[in-house]
CSV table of N, CA and C in Angstrom, one decimal:
chain,number,residue,atom,x,y,z
A,14,MET,N,15.9,-31.0,64.7
A,14,MET,CA,14.5,-30.7,64.4
A,14,MET,C,14.3,-29.2,64.1
A,15,ALA,N,15.1,-28.4,64.9
A,15,ALA,CA,15.0,-27.0,64.8
A,15,ALA,C,15.4,-26.5,63.4
A,16,SER,N,16.4,-27.2,62.8
A,16,SER,CA,16.9,-26.8,61.5
A,16,SER,C,15.9,-27.2,60.4
A,17,THR,N,15.1,-28.3,60.7
A,17,THR,CA,14.1,-28.7,59.7
A,17,THR,C,13.0,-27.7,59.7
A,18,CYS,N,12.6,-27.3,60.9
A,18,CYS,CA,11.5,-26.3,61.1
A,18,CYS,C,11.9,-25.0,60.5
A,19,THR,N,13.2,-24.6,60.6
A,19,THR,CA,13.7,-23.3,60.1
A,19,THR,C,13.7,-23.4,58.6
A,20,ALA,N,14.1,-24.5,58.0
A,20,ALA,CA,14.2,-24.7,56.6
A,20,ALA,C,12.8,-24.7,56.0
A,21,ALA,N,11.8,-25.3,56.7
A,21,ALA,CA,10.4,-25.3,56.2
A,21,ALA,C,9.8,-23.9,56.3
A,22,ASN,N,10.1,-23.2,57.4
A,22,ASN,CA,9.6,-21.8,57.5
A,22,ASN,C,10.3,-20.9,56.4
A,23,LEU,N,11.6,-21.1,56.2
A,23,LEU,CA,12.2,-20.3,55.1
A,23,LEU,C,11.6,-20.6,53.8
A,24,LEU,N,11.3,-21.9,53.5
A,24,LEU,CA,10.7,-22.2,52.2
A,24,LEU,C,9.3,-21.6,52.1
A,25,LEU,N,8.6,-21.7,53.1
A,25,LEU,CA,7.2,-21.1,53.2
A,25,LEU,C,7.3,-19.6,53.0
A,26,LEU,N,8.2,-18.9,53.7
A,26,LEU,CA,8.4,-17.5,53.6
A,26,LEU,C,8.8,-17.1,52.1
A,27,THR,N,9.6,-17.9,51.5
A,27,THR,CA,10.0,-17.6,50.1
A,27,THR,C,8.8,-17.7,49.2
A,28,MET,N,8.0,-18.7,49.4
A,28,MET,CA,6.8,-18.8,48.5
A,28,MET,C,5.8,-17.7,48.7
A,29,VAL,N,5.7,-17.2,49.9
A,29,VAL,CA,4.8,-16.1,50.2
A,29,VAL,C,5.3,-14.9,49.6
A,30,VAL,N,6.6,-14.6,49.6
A,30,VAL,CA,7.2,-13.4,49.1
A,30,VAL,C,7.0,-13.5,47.5
A,31,VAL,N,7.2,-14.6,46.9
A,31,VAL,CA,7.1,-14.7,45.5
A,31,VAL,C,5.6,-14.5,45.1
A,32,VAL,N,4.7,-15.1,45.8
A,32,VAL,CA,3.3,-14.9,45.4
A,32,VAL,C,2.8,-13.5,45.7
A,33,ALA,N,3.3,-12.9,46.8
A,33,ALA,CA,2.9,-11.5,47.1
A,33,ALA,C,3.5,-10.5,46.1
A,34,THR,N,4.7,-10.7,45.6
A,34,THR,CA,5.2,-9.7,44.7
A,34,THR,C,4.8,-9.9,43.3
A,35,ALA,N,4.1,-11.1,43.0
A,35,ALA,CA,3.7,-11.3,41.6
A,35,ALA,C,2.6,-10.3,41.1
A,36,ASP,N,1.8,-9.8,42.0
A,36,ASP,CA,0.8,-8.9,41.7
A,36,ASP,C,1.3,-7.4,41.5
A,37,TYR,N,2.5,-7.2,41.8
A,37,TYR,CA,3.0,-5.8,41.8
A,37,TYR,C,3.7,-5.4,40.5
A,38,TYR,N,3.8,-6.3,39.5
A,38,TYR,CA,4.4,-6.0,38.2
A,38,TYR,C,3.4,-5.4,37.4
A,39,ALA,N,3.8,-4.4,36.6
A,39,ALA,CA,2.9,-3.7,35.7
A,39,ALA,C,2.6,-4.6,34.5
A,40,PRO,N,1.3,-4.7,34.1
A,40,PRO,CA,1.0,-5.5,33.0
A,40,PRO,C,1.6,-5.0,31.7
A,41,PRO,N,1.9,-5.8,30.7
A,41,PRO,CA,2.5,-5.3,29.5
A,41,PRO,C,1.5,-4.5,28.7
A,42,GLN,N,2.0,-3.5,28.0
A,42,GLN,CA,1.2,-2.6,27.2
A,42,GLN,C,0.5,-3.4,26.0
A,43,PRO,N,-0.8,-3.2,25.7
A,43,PRO,CA,-1.4,-3.9,24.6
A,43,PRO,C,-0.8,-3.5,23.3
A,44,TYR,N,-0.8,-4.4,22.4
A,44,TYR,CA,-0.2,-4.2,21.0
A,44,TYR,C,-1.1,-3.2,20.3
A,45,VAL,N,-0.5,-2.1,19.8
A,45,VAL,CA,-1.2,-1.2,19.0
A,45,VAL,C,-0.4,-1.1,17.6
A,46,PRO,N,-1.0,-1.5,16.5
A,46,PRO,CA,-0.3,-1.5,15.3
A,46,PRO,C,0.0,0.0,14.8
A,47,LYS,N,1.1,0.2,14.2
A,47,LYS,CA,1.5,1.5,13.6
A,47,LYS,C,0.5,1.8,12.5
A,48,PRO,N,0.2,3.1,12.4
A,48,PRO,CA,-0.7,3.5,11.3
A,48,PRO,C,0.0,3.2,10.0
A,49,THR,N,-0.7,2.6,9.0
A,49,THR,CA,-0.1,2.3,7.7
A,49,THR,C,-0.4,3.4,6.7
A,50,THR,N,0.5,3.5,5.8
A,50,THR,CA,0.4,4.6,4.8
A,50,THR,C,-0.3,3.9,3.6
A,51,THR,N,-1.3,4.6,3.1
A,51,THR,CA,-2.0,4.2,1.9
A,51,THR,C,-1.3,4.9,0.7
A,52,TYR,N,-0.9,4.1,-0.3
A,52,TYR,CA,-0.2,4.6,-1.5
A,52,TYR,C,-1.2,4.8,-2.6
A,53,MET,N,-0.8,5.5,-3.6
A,53,MET,CA,-1.7,5.8,-4.7
A,53,MET,C,-0.9,5.5,-6.0
A,54,ALA,N,-1.6,4.7,-6.9
A,54,ALA,CA,-0.9,4.4,-8.2
A,54,ALA,C,-1.9,4.7,-9.3
A,55,ILE,N,-1.3,4.9,-10.5
A,55,ILE,CA,-2.1,5.3,-11.7
A,55,ILE,C,-1.6,4.4,-12.8
A,56,GLU,N,-2.6,3.9,-13.6
A,56,GLU,CA,-2.2,3.0,-14.7
A,56,GLU,C,-3.1,3.4,-15.9
A,57,GLY,N,-2.6,3.0,-17.1
A,57,GLY,CA,-3.3,3.3,-18.3
A,57,GLY,C,-2.5,3.0,-19.5
A,58,PHE,N,-3.0,3.3,-20.7
A,58,PHE,CA,-2.3,3.1,-21.9
A,58,PHE,C,-2.1,4.4,-22.7
A,59,ILE,N,-1.0,4.5,-23.5
A,59,ILE,CA,-0.9,5.6,-24.4
A,59,ILE,C,-0.7,5.0,-25.8
A,60,LEU,N,-1.5,5.5,-26.7
A,60,LEU,CA,-1.6,4.9,-28.1
A,60,LEU,C,-1.3,6.1,-29.1
A,61,CYS,N,-1.0,5.6,-30.3
A,61,CYS,CA,-0.8,6.6,-31.4
A,61,CYS,C,-2.0,6.3,-32.4
A,62,LYS,N,-2.6,7.4,-32.8
A,62,LYS,CA,-3.7,7.3,-33.9
A,62,LYS,C,-3.1,7.9,-35.1
A,63,TYR,N,-2.7,7.0,-36.0
A,63,TYR,CA,-2.0,7.5,-37.3
A,63,TYR,C,-2.9,7.1,-38.4
A,64,GLY,N,-3.7,8.0,-39.0
A,64,GLY,CA,-4.6,7.7,-40.0
A,64,GLY,C,-5.7,6.7,-39.5
A,65,TYR,N,-5.8,5.6,-40.1
A,65,TYR,CA,-6.8,4.6,-39.6
A,65,TYR,C,-6.2,3.6,-38.7
A,66,LYS,N,-4.9,3.7,-38.4
A,66,LYS,CA,-4.2,2.7,-37.6
A,66,LYS,C,-4.0,3.3,-36.2
A,67,THR,N,-4.1,2.4,-35.2
A,67,THR,CA,-3.8,2.7,-33.8
A,67,THR,C,-2.8,1.7,-33.3
A,68,TYR,N,-1.8,2.2,-32.7
A,68,TYR,CA,-0.7,1.3,-32.1
A,68,TYR,C,-0.2,1.9,-30.9
A,69,PRO,N,0.4,1.0,-30.0
A,69,PRO,CA,0.9,1.5,-28.7
A,69,PRO,C,2.2,2.3,-28.9
A,70,ILE,N,2.5,3.2,-28.0
A,70,ILE,CA,3.7,4.0,-28.1
A,70,ILE,C,4.6,3.6,-26.9
A,71,GLN,N,5.8,3.1,-27.2
A,71,GLN,CA,6.8,2.8,-26.2
A,71,GLN,C,7.6,4.0,-25.9
A,72,GLY,N,7.7,4.3,-24.6
A,72,GLY,CA,8.5,5.5,-24.1
A,72,GLY,C,7.7,6.8,-23.9
A,73,ALA,N,6.4,6.7,-24.1
A,73,ALA,CA,5.6,7.9,-23.9
A,73,ALA,C,5.4,8.2,-22.4
A,74,LYS,N,5.0,9.4,-22.0
A,74,LYS,CA,4.8,9.7,-20.6
A,74,LYS,C,3.5,10.5,-20.4
A,75,VAL,N,3.0,10.4,-19.2
A,75,VAL,CA,1.9,11.2,-18.7
A,75,VAL,C,2.4,12.0,-17.5
A,76,LYS,N,1.7,13.0,-17.0
A,76,LYS,CA,2.0,13.7,-15.8
A,76,LYS,C,0.7,13.9,-15.0
A,77,VAL,N,0.9,13.9,-13.7
A,77,VAL,CA,-0.2,14.2,-12.7
A,77,VAL,C,0.0,15.6,-12.2
A,78,VAL,N,-1.0,16.4,-12.3
A,78,VAL,CA,-0.9,17.8,-11.9
A,78,VAL,C,-2.0,18.0,-10.8
A,79,CYS,N,-1.5,18.4,-9.6
A,79,CYS,CA,-2.4,18.6,-8.5
A,79,CYS,C,-2.3,20.0,-7.9
A,80,PRO,N,-3.4,20.7,-7.7
A,80,PRO,CA,-3.3,22.0,-7.0
A,80,PRO,C,-3.1,21.8,-5.5
A,81,MET,N,-2.2,22.6,-4.9
A,81,MET,CA,-2.1,22.7,-3.5
A,81,MET,C,-2.7,24.0,-3.0
A,82,VAL,N,-3.6,23.9,-2.1
A,82,VAL,CA,-4.3,25.1,-1.6
A,82,VAL,C,-4.0,25.2,-0.1
A,83,ASP,N,-4.1,26.5,0.4
A,83,ASP,CA,-3.9,26.8,1.8
A,83,ASP,C,-5.2,26.5,2.6
A,84,SER,N,-5.3,26.9,3.8
A,84,SER,CA,-6.5,26.6,4.7
A,84,SER,C,-7.7,27.5,4.2
A,85,HIS,N,-7.4,28.5,3.4
A,85,HIS,CA,-8.5,29.3,2.9
A,85,HIS,C,-9.0,28.9,1.5
A,86,GLY,N,-8.4,27.9,1.0
A,86,GLY,CA,-8.8,27.4,-0.3
A,86,GLY,C,-8.1,28.1,-1.5
A,87,LYS,N,-7.1,29.0,-1.2
A,87,LYS,CA,-6.4,29.7,-2.2
A,87,LYS,C,-5.2,28.9,-2.7
A,88,LEU,N,-5.1,28.9,-4.1
A,88,LEU,CA,-4.1,28.1,-4.7
A,88,LEU,C,-2.7,28.6,-4.3
A,89,VAL,N,-1.9,27.7,-3.8
A,89,VAL,CA,-0.5,28.1,-3.3
A,89,VAL,C,0.5,27.6,-4.4
A,90,ALA,N,0.3,26.4,-4.9
A,90,ALA,CA,1.3,25.8,-5.9
A,90,ALA,C,0.6,24.7,-6.6
A,91,LYS,N,1.3,24.2,-7.6
A,91,LYS,CA,0.9,23.0,-8.3
A,91,LYS,C,2.0,21.9,-8.2
A,92,VAL,N,1.6,20.7,-7.8
A,92,VAL,CA,2.5,19.6,-7.8
A,92,VAL,C,2.4,18.8,-9.1
A,93,THR,N,3.5,18.6,-9.7
A,93,THR,CA,3.5,17.8,-11.0
A,93,THR,C,4.5,16.7,-10.8
A,94,ILE,N,3.9,15.5,-11.2
A,94,ILE,CA,4.7,14.2,-11.1
A,94,ILE,C,4.7,13.6,-12.5
A,95,SER,N,5.8,13.3,-13.0
A,95,SER,CA,5.9,12.6,-14.3
A,95,SER,C,5.9,11.1,-14.1
A,96,SER,N,5.3,10.4,-15.1
A,96,SER,CA,5.3,8.9,-15.0
A,96,SER,C,6.6,8.4,-15.6
A,97,TYR,N,6.7,7.1,-15.4
A,97,TYR,CA,7.8,6.3,-16.0
A,97,TYR,C,7.4,6.2,-17.5
A,98,PRO,N,8.3,6.0,-18.4
A,98,PRO,CA,8.0,5.8,-19.8
A,98,PRO,C,7.1,4.5,-20.0
A,99,THR,N,6.3,4.5,-20.9
A,99,THR,CA,5.4,3.3,-21.2
A,99,THR,C,6.3,2.2,-21.7
A,100,ASP,N,5.7,1.0,-21.5
A,100,ASP,CA,6.4,-0.2,-22.0
A,100,ASP,C,6.1,-0.5,-23.5
A,101,LEU,N,6.5,-1.6,-24.0
A,101,LEU,CA,6.3,-2.0,-25.4
A,101,LEU,C,4.8,-2.0,-25.8
A,102,LYS,N,3.9,-2.2,-24.9
A,102,LYS,CA,2.5,-2.3,-25.2
A,102,LYS,C,1.8,-0.9,-24.9
A,103,GLY,N,2.6,0.1,-24.6
A,103,GLY,CA,2.0,1.4,-24.3
A,103,GLY,C,1.5,1.6,-22.9
A,104,TYR,N,1.8,0.7,-22.0
A,104,TYR,CA,1.2,0.6,-20.7
A,104,TYR,C,2.1,1.4,-19.7
A,105,PHE,N,1.4,2.3,-18.9
A,105,PHE,CA,2.2,3.0,-17.8
A,105,PHE,C,1.5,2.6,-16.5
A,106,TYR,N,2.4,2.6,-15.5
A,106,TYR,CA,2.0,2.3,-14.1
A,106,TYR,C,3.0,3.0,-13.3
A,107,PHE,N,2.6,3.8,-12.3
A,107,PHE,CA,3.5,4.4,-11.4
A,107,PHE,C,2.8,4.8,-10.1
A,108,ILE,N,3.6,4.7,-9.0
A,108,ILE,CA,3.1,5.0,-7.7
A,108,ILE,C,3.5,6.4,-7.4
A,109,THR,N,2.6,7.2,-6.9
A,109,THR,CA,2.8,8.6,-6.6
A,109,THR,C,3.1,8.7,-5.1
A,110,TYR,N,4.3,8.3,-4.7
A,110,TYR,CA,4.7,8.3,-3.2
A,110,TYR,C,4.5,9.7,-2.6
A,111,GLY,N,3.8,9.8,-1.5
A,111,GLY,CA,3.6,11.0,-0.7
A,111,GLY,C,2.6,12.0,-1.3
A,112,LEU,N,2.1,11.8,-2.5
A,112,LEU,CA,1.2,12.7,-3.1
A,112,LEU,C,-0.1,12.9,-2.2
A,113,SER,N,-0.6,11.8,-1.7
A,113,SER,CA,-1.9,11.9,-0.9
A,113,SER,C,-1.7,12.7,0.4
A,114,HIS,N,-0.4,12.8,0.8
A,114,HIS,CA,-0.1,13.6,2.0
A,114,HIS,C,0.0,15.1,1.7
A,115,LYS,N,0.4,15.4,0.5
A,115,LYS,CA,0.7,16.8,0.1
A,115,LYS,C,-0.6,17.5,-0.4
A,116,VAL,N,-1.5,16.7,-1.0
A,116,VAL,CA,-2.7,17.2,-1.6
A,116,VAL,C,-3.9,16.8,-0.8
A,117,LYS,N,-4.7,17.8,-0.4
A,117,LYS,CA,-5.9,17.6,0.4
A,117,LYS,C,-7.0,16.8,-0.4
A,118,ASN,N,-7.2,17.2,-1.6
A,118,ASN,CA,-8.3,16.7,-2.4
A,118,ASN,C,-7.7,16.0,-3.7
A,119,ILE,N,-7.6,14.7,-3.6
A,119,ILE,CA,-7.0,13.9,-4.7
A,119,ILE,C,-7.9,14.1,-6.0
A,120,SER,N,-9.2,14.3,-5.8
A,120,SER,CA,-10.1,14.4,-6.9
A,120,SER,C,-9.8,15.7,-7.8
A,121,SER,N,-9.1,16.6,-7.2
A,121,SER,CA,-8.7,17.8,-8.0
A,121,SER,C,-7.5,17.6,-8.8
A,122,CYS,N,-6.8,16.4,-8.7
A,122,CYS,CA,-5.7,16.1,-9.5
A,122,CYS,C,-6.1,15.7,-10.9
A,123,LYS,N,-5.3,16.0,-11.9
A,123,LYS,CA,-5.6,15.6,-13.3
A,123,LYS,C,-4.4,14.9,-13.9
A,124,VAL,N,-4.6,13.9,-14.8
A,124,VAL,CA,-3.6,13.3,-15.5
A,124,VAL,C,-3.6,13.7,-16.9
A,125,LYS,N,-2.5,14.1,-17.4
A,125,LYS,CA,-2.4,14.7,-18.8
A,125,LYS,C,-1.3,14.0,-19.6
A,126,LEU,N,-1.4,14.0,-20.9
A,126,LEU,CA,-0.3,13.6,-21.8
A,126,LEU,C,0.9,14.5,-21.6
A,127,GLU,N,2.1,13.9,-21.6
A,127,GLU,CA,3.3,14.8,-21.4
A,127,GLU,C,4.2,14.7,-22.7
A,128,SER,N,4.6,13.5,-23.1
A,128,SER,CA,5.5,13.4,-24.2
A,128,SER,C,5.4,12.1,-24.9
A,129,SER,N,5.8,12.1,-26.2
A,129,SER,CA,5.9,11.0,-27.0
A,129,SER,C,7.2,11.0,-27.8
A,130,PRO,N,7.9,9.8,-27.8
A,130,PRO,CA,9.2,9.8,-28.5
A,130,PRO,C,9.1,9.5,-30.0
A,131,VAL,N,7.8,9.3,-30.4
A,131,VAL,CA,7.6,8.9,-31.8
A,131,VAL,C,7.4,10.2,-32.6
A,132,TYR,N,8.3,10.5,-33.6
A,132,TYR,CA,8.3,11.7,-34.4
A,132,TYR,C,7.0,11.9,-35.1
A,133,THR,N,6.5,10.8,-35.7
A,133,THR,CA,5.3,10.9,-36.5
A,133,THR,C,4.0,10.9,-35.6
A,134,CYS,N,4.1,10.9,-34.3
A,134,CYS,CA,3.0,10.8,-33.4
A,134,CYS,C,3.3,11.6,-32.1
A,135,LYS,N,3.4,12.9,-32.3
A,135,LYS,CA,3.8,13.8,-31.2
A,135,LYS,C,2.7,14.7,-30.7
A,136,THR,N,1.6,14.8,-31.5
A,136,THR,CA,0.5,15.8,-31.2
A,136,THR,C,-0.4,15.1,-30.2
A,137,PRO,N,-0.5,15.7,-29.0
A,137,PRO,CA,-1.5,15.1,-28.0
A,137,PRO,C,-2.9,15.4,-28.4
A,138,THR,N,-3.8,14.5,-28.2
A,138,THR,CA,-5.2,14.7,-28.5
A,138,THR,C,-6.0,14.8,-27.1
A,139,ASN,N,-7.2,15.3,-27.2
A,139,ASN,CA,-8.0,15.4,-26.0
A,139,ASN,C,-9.0,14.2,-25.8
A,140,VAL,N,-8.7,13.1,-26.6
A,140,VAL,CA,-9.5,11.9,-26.4
A,140,VAL,C,-9.3,11.4,-24.9
A,141,ASN,N,-10.4,11.2,-24.2
A,141,ASN,CA,-10.3,10.8,-22.8
A,141,ASN,C,-9.6,11.8,-21.9
A,142,LYS,N,-9.7,13.1,-22.4
A,142,LYS,CA,-9.2,14.3,-21.7
A,142,LYS,C,-7.6,14.2,-21.5
A,143,GLY,N,-7.0,13.8,-22.5
A,143,GLY,CA,-5.5,13.7,-22.5
A,143,GLY,C,-4.8,15.0,-22.5
A,144,VAL,N,-5.5,16.1,-23.0
A,144,VAL,CA,-4.9,17.4,-23.0
A,144,VAL,C,-5.4,18.2,-21.8
A,145,THR,N,-6.7,18.3,-21.6
A,145,THR,CA,-7.3,19.0,-20.5
A,145,THR,C,-7.1,18.4,-19.1
A,146,GLY,N,-6.9,17.1,-19.1
A,146,GLY,CA,-6.6,16.3,-17.9
A,146,GLY,C,-7.8,15.5,-17.4
A,147,ALA,N,-7.5,14.2,-17.3
A,147,ALA,CA,-8.5,13.2,-16.8
A,147,ALA,C,-8.4,13.2,-15.3
A,148,PRO,N,-9.6,13.5,-14.6
A,148,PRO,CA,-9.6,13.6,-13.1
A,148,PRO,C,-9.4,12.2,-12.5
A,149,LEU,N,-8.8,12.2,-11.3
A,149,LEU,CA,-8.7,11.0,-10.5
A,149,LEU,C,-9.9,11.0,-9.6
A,150,SER,N,-10.8,10.1,-9.9
A,150,SER,CA,-12.1,10.1,-9.2
A,150,SER,C,-12.3,8.7,-8.6
A,151,PRO,N,-13.2,8.6,-7.6
A,151,PRO,CA,-13.5,7.3,-7.0
A,151,PRO,C,-14.1,6.3,-8.0
A,152,GLU,N,-14.7,6.8,-9.0
A,152,GLU,CA,-15.3,5.9,-10.0
A,152,GLU,C,-14.3,5.1,-10.8
A,153,ASN,N,-13.1,5.6,-11.0
A,153,ASN,CA,-12.0,4.9,-11.7
A,153,ASN,C,-10.9,4.4,-10.8
A,154,SER,N,-11.3,4.1,-9.5
A,154,SER,CA,-10.3,3.6,-8.6
A,154,SER,C,-10.8,2.4,-7.9
A,155,LYS,N,-9.8,1.6,-7.4
A,155,LYS,CA,-10.1,0.5,-6.5
A,155,LYS,C,-9.0,0.3,-5.5
A,156,PHE,N,-9.4,-0.2,-4.3
A,156,PHE,CA,-8.4,-0.3,-3.2
A,156,PHE,C,-7.9,-1.7,-3.2
A,157,LEU,N,-6.6,-1.9,-3.3
A,157,LEU,CA,-5.9,-3.2,-3.3
A,157,LEU,C,-5.4,-3.4,-1.9
A,158,SER,N,-6.1,-4.1,-1.0
A,158,SER,CA,-5.7,-4.2,0.4
A,158,SER,C,-4.4,-4.9,0.6
A,159,HIS,N,-4.1,-5.9,-0.2
A,159,HIS,CA,-2.8,-6.7,-0.1
A,159,HIS,C,-1.6,-5.8,-0.3
A,160,ASP,N,-1.7,-4.7,-1.1
A,160,ASP,CA,-0.7,-3.7,-1.4
A,160,ASP,C,-0.9,-2.4,-0.6
A,161,ASN,N,-2.0,-2.3,0.1
A,161,ASN,CA,-2.4,-1.0,0.7
A,161,ASN,C,-2.2,0.1,-0.3
A,162,LEU,N,-3.0,0.0,-1.4
A,162,LEU,CA,-2.8,0.9,-2.5
A,162,LEU,C,-4.1,1.2,-3.1
A,163,THR,N,-4.3,2.4,-3.5
A,163,THR,CA,-5.5,2.9,-4.2
A,163,THR,C,-5.0,3.0,-5.7
A,164,LEU,N,-5.6,2.2,-6.6
A,164,LEU,CA,-5.2,2.1,-8.0
A,164,LEU,C,-6.2,2.8,-8.8
A,165,TYR,N,-5.8,3.9,-9.6
A,165,TYR,CA,-6.6,4.6,-10.5
A,165,TYR,C,-6.3,4.1,-11.9
A,166,THR,N,-7.4,3.6,-12.6
A,166,THR,CA,-7.2,3.1,-13.9
A,166,THR,C,-7.9,4.1,-14.9
A,167,LEU,N,-7.1,4.6,-15.9
A,167,LEU,CA,-7.6,5.6,-16.8
A,167,LEU,C,-7.9,5.0,-18.1
A,168,GLU,N,-8.8,5.6,-18.9
A,168,GLU,CA,-9.1,5.3,-20.3
A,168,GLU,C,-7.8,5.6,-21.1
A,169,PRO,N,-7.6,4.9,-22.2
A,169,PRO,CA,-6.4,5.2,-23.0
A,169,PRO,C,-6.3,6.6,-23.5
A,170,PHE,N,-5.1,7.1,-23.5
A,170,PHE,CA,-4.8,8.4,-24.1
A,170,PHE,C,-4.2,8.2,-25.5
A,171,TYR,N,-4.3,9.3,-26.4
A,171,TYR,CA,-3.9,9.2,-27.7
A,171,TYR,C,-3.0,10.4,-28.1
A,172,PHE,N,-1.9,10.1,-28.8
A,172,PHE,CA,-1.2,11.1,-29.6
A,172,PHE,C,-1.6,10.8,-31.0
A,173,SER,N,-1.4,11.8,-31.9
A,173,SER,CA,-1.7,11.7,-33.3
A,173,SER,C,-0.6,12.3,-34.1
A,174,SER,N,-0.7,12.1,-35.4
A,174,SER,CA,0.3,12.7,-36.3
A,174,SER,C,-0.1,14.2,-36.5
A,175,PRO,N,0.9,15.0,-36.7
A,175,PRO,CA,0.6,16.4,-37.0
A,175,PRO,C,-0.4,16.5,-38.2
A,176,VAL,N,-1.2,17.5,-38.2
A,176,VAL,CA,-2.2,17.7,-39.3
A,176,VAL,C,-1.4,18.1,-40.5
A,177,ALA,N,-1.5,17.4,-41.5
A,177,ALA,CA,-0.8,17.8,-42.8
A,177,ALA,C,-1.4,19.0,-43.4
A,178,PRO,N,-0.6,19.9,-43.9
A,178,PRO,CA,-1.2,21.1,-44.5
A,178,PRO,C,-2.0,20.7,-45.8
A,179,LYS,N,-3.1,21.5,-46.0
A,179,LYS,CA,-3.9,21.2,-47.2
A,179,LYS,C,-3.2,21.6,-48.5
A,180,PRO,N,-3.2,20.8,-49.5
A,180,PRO,CA,-2.5,21.2,-50.7
A,180,PRO,C,-3.1,22.4,-51.3
A,181,VAL,N,-2.3,23.3,-51.9
A,181,VAL,CA,-2.7,24.5,-52.6
A,181,VAL,C,-2.8,24.1,-54.1
A,182,TYR,N,-3.9,24.4,-54.8
A,182,TYR,CA,-4.1,24.1,-56.2
A,182,TYR,C,-3.9,25.4,-57.0
């Protein structure tokens, strides 16, 4: 009987120890998601205006030019990123990785025509500010939550043929 009592006491003591120590474990840390990076992409079309005809340019490029300023607002440098060449339809799309971290004010960035591979259509025009630079503004952007991306859509840019010299009579 003494062994039965000892076994029962030992079992009871084990249960008390397990219950008593259960409250001394530190609770798990709550889940905190890592901050996500928002990317920035730019899209648009590059076309050729040749006389009365307009057609897309395959292989043309634009560039994004952004001023970098110091804490006093003084211009320190300019960041320039070139796009990928346009496709068969004259469409360009590129993601500017890291640009939003380098530049404080994205609205100060401008997109400009850079190059055209078409010999008869190499002169950049200022239609939709292709030469002076189309600003990246909230009005021409939308946030795509599934890609965590701010997409800037620009009006089409145009190259034209060089101006022919006037004939001399």
